[in-house]
Amino acid sequence: MTLMNAMIRLAIAVVLVTQLAACAALVIGGVAATGLAVHDRRSIGTIVDDNVLEVRVRDALYRHEQFNDEVRIKINAFNGWVLLAGEAVNEERVALAERAASGVPGVTRLFNELAPVERAGPGLSTSDRWLSTRVNGSLTRIRELPGFDATRVKVVSARGTIYLMGEVSHEEAEAVVARARTVRGVERVVTLFQLPEDQTS
C-alpha cells in the first residue's frame, strides 16, 4: 500500500467516524428530549426556550461588573417565569439584578428572591444541593395522587428556602408543599407554581 493510498483511507475513515458521531448525537439528543417531554407538561420547544432564557438572563446579569465572584445567583426559568435566588451582597445589586433580568426578552414574570448579603460559603452551597436532593426524593413518595410525577416539579434551594416551580393542579400543589415542609432542614417553602388558571390566562 502506497503512502498516498494510506492517507486516502485514513481521510475516509475520519469522515465516516465524524458522520457516525454526529448521527449518534442527534439520536441521543432526540431520545433525551423525548424522554424529558414524556414527564414534563411543557412542550419540547418550551423546555428549550426556558433553557435558552436562563442563559440569556445570566448573560444580562454578568455583563455588569458588579456581578462577580462576590455574588451567587441561581437562575431558573419555567414557561417564561424566571426565579433569581441566592446572594447579591447589597440592596443595590439586588435591584440591578432585577432590572437586568426583567429586560431580557422572553421573561414574562420575574421573582427576585436574592438576599442582600455576602455570598454563601461552600458549606452552605453544599447544604443547599443536599436539601434539594432530599426534597426531590421526598416528592417521589407522594402516593395519594394517582399518576403524580415528581419530576414535573422543579425544586430550587437557597439558604434553607425551597422554591417550587412547575405546571401542577391545585391538589398536586397542596400535596407537594405539605411533603416539602416535612423535610429536615427546610426553613421556608415558596410556591411559584403555574396553576390551571395561570396556564389558561
Coordinates of C-alpha atoms in Angstrom, one line a residue:
M1 CA 0.0 0.0 0.0
T2 CA 1.4 3.3 -1.0
L3 CA 1.6 6.3 1.3
M4 CA -1.0 8.1 -0.8
N5 CA -3.4 5.2 -0.6
A6 CA -2.9 5.0 3.2
M7 CA -3.6 8.7 3.6
I8 CA -6.8 8.5 1.5
R9 CA -8.1 5.6 3.6
L10 CA -7.3 7.5 6.8
A11 CA -9.2 10.5 5.5
I12 CA -12.2 8.4 4.6
A13 CA -12.2 6.7 8.0
V14 CA -12.1 10.1 9.8
V15 CA -15.0 11.4 7.7
L16 CA -17.1 8.2 8.4
V17 CA -16.3 8.4 12.2
T18 CA -17.3 12.1 12.3
Q19 CA -20.6 11.4 10.5
L20 CA -21.4 8.5 12.7
A21 CA -20.7 10.6 15.8
A22 CA -22.9 13.3 14.6
C23 CA -25.7 10.9 13.9
A24 CA -25.3 9.3 17.3
A25 CA -25.5 12.8 18.9
L26 CA -28.7 13.6 17.1
V27 CA -30.3 10.3 18.0
I28 CA -29.2 10.5 21.7
G29 CA -30.4 14.2 21.9
G30 CA -33.7 13.3 20.3
V31 CA -34.2 10.4 22.7
A32 CA -33.3 12.5 25.7
A33 CA -35.6 15.3 24.7
T34 CA -38.4 12.9 24.0
G35 CA -37.9 11.2 27.4
L36 CA -38.0 14.6 29.1
A37 CA -41.1 15.6 27.3
V38 CA -42.9 12.5 28.5
H39 CA -42.6 13.6 32.1
D40 CA -42.8 17.4 31.6
R41 CA -46.0 19.1 30.8
R42 CA -44.2 21.7 28.8
S43 CA -43.6 21.1 25.1
I44 CA -40.1 20.3 23.9
G45 CA -39.9 23.7 22.3
T46 CA -40.8 25.4 25.6
I47 CA -38.3 23.4 27.5
V48 CA -35.6 24.5 25.0
D49 CA -36.8 28.1 25.2
D50 CA -36.6 28.1 29.0
N51 CA -33.0 26.7 28.9
V52 CA -32.1 29.5 26.4
L53 CA -33.8 32.0 28.6
E54 CA -31.7 31.0 31.6
V55 CA -28.5 31.6 29.6
R56 CA -29.7 35.0 28.3
V57 CA -30.6 36.1 31.8
R58 CA -27.2 35.0 33.1
D59 CA -25.5 36.9 30.3
A60 CA -27.6 40.0 31.0
L61 CA -26.6 39.9 34.7
Y62 CA -22.9 39.1 34.3
R63 CA -22.5 41.8 31.7
H64 CA -22.3 44.1 34.7
E65 CA -19.0 44.1 36.6
Q66 CA -20.9 44.3 39.9
F67 CA -21.8 40.6 39.4
N68 CA -18.5 39.0 40.1
D69 CA -17.3 36.3 42.5
E70 CA -18.8 38.1 45.4
V71 CA -22.3 37.1 44.3
R72 CA -24.1 33.7 43.9
I73 CA -27.1 33.8 41.7
K74 CA -29.2 30.8 40.8
I75 CA -31.3 31.4 37.7
N76 CA -34.2 29.1 36.9
A77 CA -36.9 29.5 34.2
F78 CA -40.2 27.7 33.7
N79 CA -42.6 28.7 31.0
G80 CA -41.1 32.2 30.9
W81 CA -41.3 32.7 34.6
V82 CA -37.8 33.4 36.0
L83 CA -36.5 32.9 39.5
L84 CA -33.4 34.6 40.9
A85 CA -32.2 33.1 44.2
G86 CA -29.0 33.4 46.2
E87 CA -26.9 36.3 47.5
A88 CA -26.1 39.6 45.8
V89 CA -24.1 41.4 48.6
N90 CA -26.4 44.5 49.0
E91 CA -29.7 46.1 48.0
E92 CA -28.2 48.0 45.1
R93 CA -27.1 44.8 43.4
V94 CA -30.4 43.1 44.1
A95 CA -32.1 45.9 42.4
L96 CA -29.6 45.9 39.5
A97 CA -30.2 42.1 39.0
E98 CA -33.9 42.7 38.8
R99 CA -33.6 45.5 36.2
A100 CA -31.2 43.4 34.1
A101 CA -33.2 40.2 34.2
S102 CA -36.6 41.9 33.6
G103 CA -35.3 43.5 30.4
V104 CA -34.5 40.1 28.8
P105 CA -36.9 39.2 26.0
G106 CA -39.0 36.2 26.9
V107 CA -39.2 36.9 30.7
T108 CA -42.9 37.0 31.3
R109 CA -42.7 37.2 35.1
L110 CA -39.7 37.7 37.4
F111 CA -39.3 36.5 41.0
N112 CA -36.4 38.3 42.7
E113 CA -35.5 36.3 45.8
L114 CA -31.9 37.5 46.1
A115 CA -30.7 38.2 49.6
P116 CA -28.7 41.4 50.1
V117 CA -25.9 39.6 51.9
E118 CA -22.4 38.3 51.3
R119 CA -22.0 35.2 49.1
A120 CA -22.5 32.0 51.0
G121 CA -19.5 29.8 51.6
P122 CA -19.0 26.3 50.0
G123 CA -20.6 24.7 53.1
L124 CA -24.0 26.4 52.6
S125 CA -23.8 25.7 48.8
T126 CA -23.3 22.0 49.5
S127 CA -26.1 22.1 52.1
D128 CA -28.5 23.7 49.5
R129 CA -27.7 21.0 47.0
W130 CA -28.3 18.3 49.5
L131 CA -31.5 19.9 50.6
S132 CA -32.8 19.9 47.0
T133 CA -31.9 16.2 46.7
R134 CA -33.8 15.3 49.9
V135 CA -36.9 17.3 48.8
N136 CA -36.9 15.7 45.4
G137 CA -36.6 12.3 47.0
S138 CA -39.5 13.0 49.3
L139 CA -41.8 14.1 46.5
T140 CA -41.4 10.6 44.9
R141 CA -43.1 9.2 47.9
I142 CA -46.4 11.0 47.3
R143 CA -48.9 8.2 46.9
E144 CA -52.2 9.9 47.5
L145 CA -52.4 11.4 44.0
P146 CA -52.7 8.7 41.2
G147 CA -50.5 9.5 38.3
F148 CA -48.5 12.2 40.1
D149 CA -45.0 12.6 38.6
A150 CA -42.5 14.2 40.9
T151 CA -40.2 15.1 38.0
R152 CA -42.7 17.7 36.9
V153 CA -41.8 19.8 39.9
K154 CA -38.6 21.9 39.7
V155 CA -37.0 22.2 43.2
V156 CA -34.6 25.1 43.9
S157 CA -32.9 25.5 47.2
A158 CA -31.2 28.6 48.6
R159 CA -30.2 29.4 52.2
G160 CA -32.7 26.8 53.6
T161 CA -35.6 28.1 51.5
I162 CA -37.2 25.7 49.0
Y163 CA -38.7 27.2 45.8
L164 CA -41.1 25.0 43.9
M165 CA -41.8 25.6 40.2
G166 CA -43.9 23.7 37.6
E167 CA -47.3 23.2 36.0
V168 CA -49.4 21.5 38.6
S169 CA -53.0 21.2 39.7
H170 CA -54.3 22.6 43.0
E171 CA -54.3 19.1 44.5
E172 CA -50.7 18.5 43.4
A173 CA -49.6 21.8 44.7
E174 CA -51.0 21.2 48.1
A175 CA -49.5 17.7 48.3
V176 CA -46.1 18.9 47.2
V177 CA -46.0 21.8 49.7
A178 CA -47.1 19.6 52.5
R179 CA -44.4 17.0 51.7
A180 CA -41.6 19.5 51.3
R181 CA -42.3 21.1 54.6
T182 CA -41.7 17.7 56.3
V183 CA -38.1 17.5 55.1
R184 CA -35.5 18.2 57.7
G185 CA -33.6 21.4 57.0
V186 CA -36.3 23.2 55.1
E187 CA -36.9 26.5 56.8
R188 CA -39.3 28.0 54.3
V189 CA -41.3 26.9 51.2
V190 CA -42.1 29.3 48.4
T191 CA -44.5 28.2 45.7
L192 CA -44.1 29.6 42.2
F193 CA -46.4 27.0 40.6
Q194 CA -48.3 27.6 37.5
L195 CA -51.8 26.5 38.4
P196 CA -54.6 25.8 35.8
E197 CA -55.8 29.4 35.9
D198 CA -52.2 30.6 35.2
Q199 CA -51.8 28.2 32.2
T200 CA -55.0 29.4 30.5
S201 CA -54.6 33.2 31.1

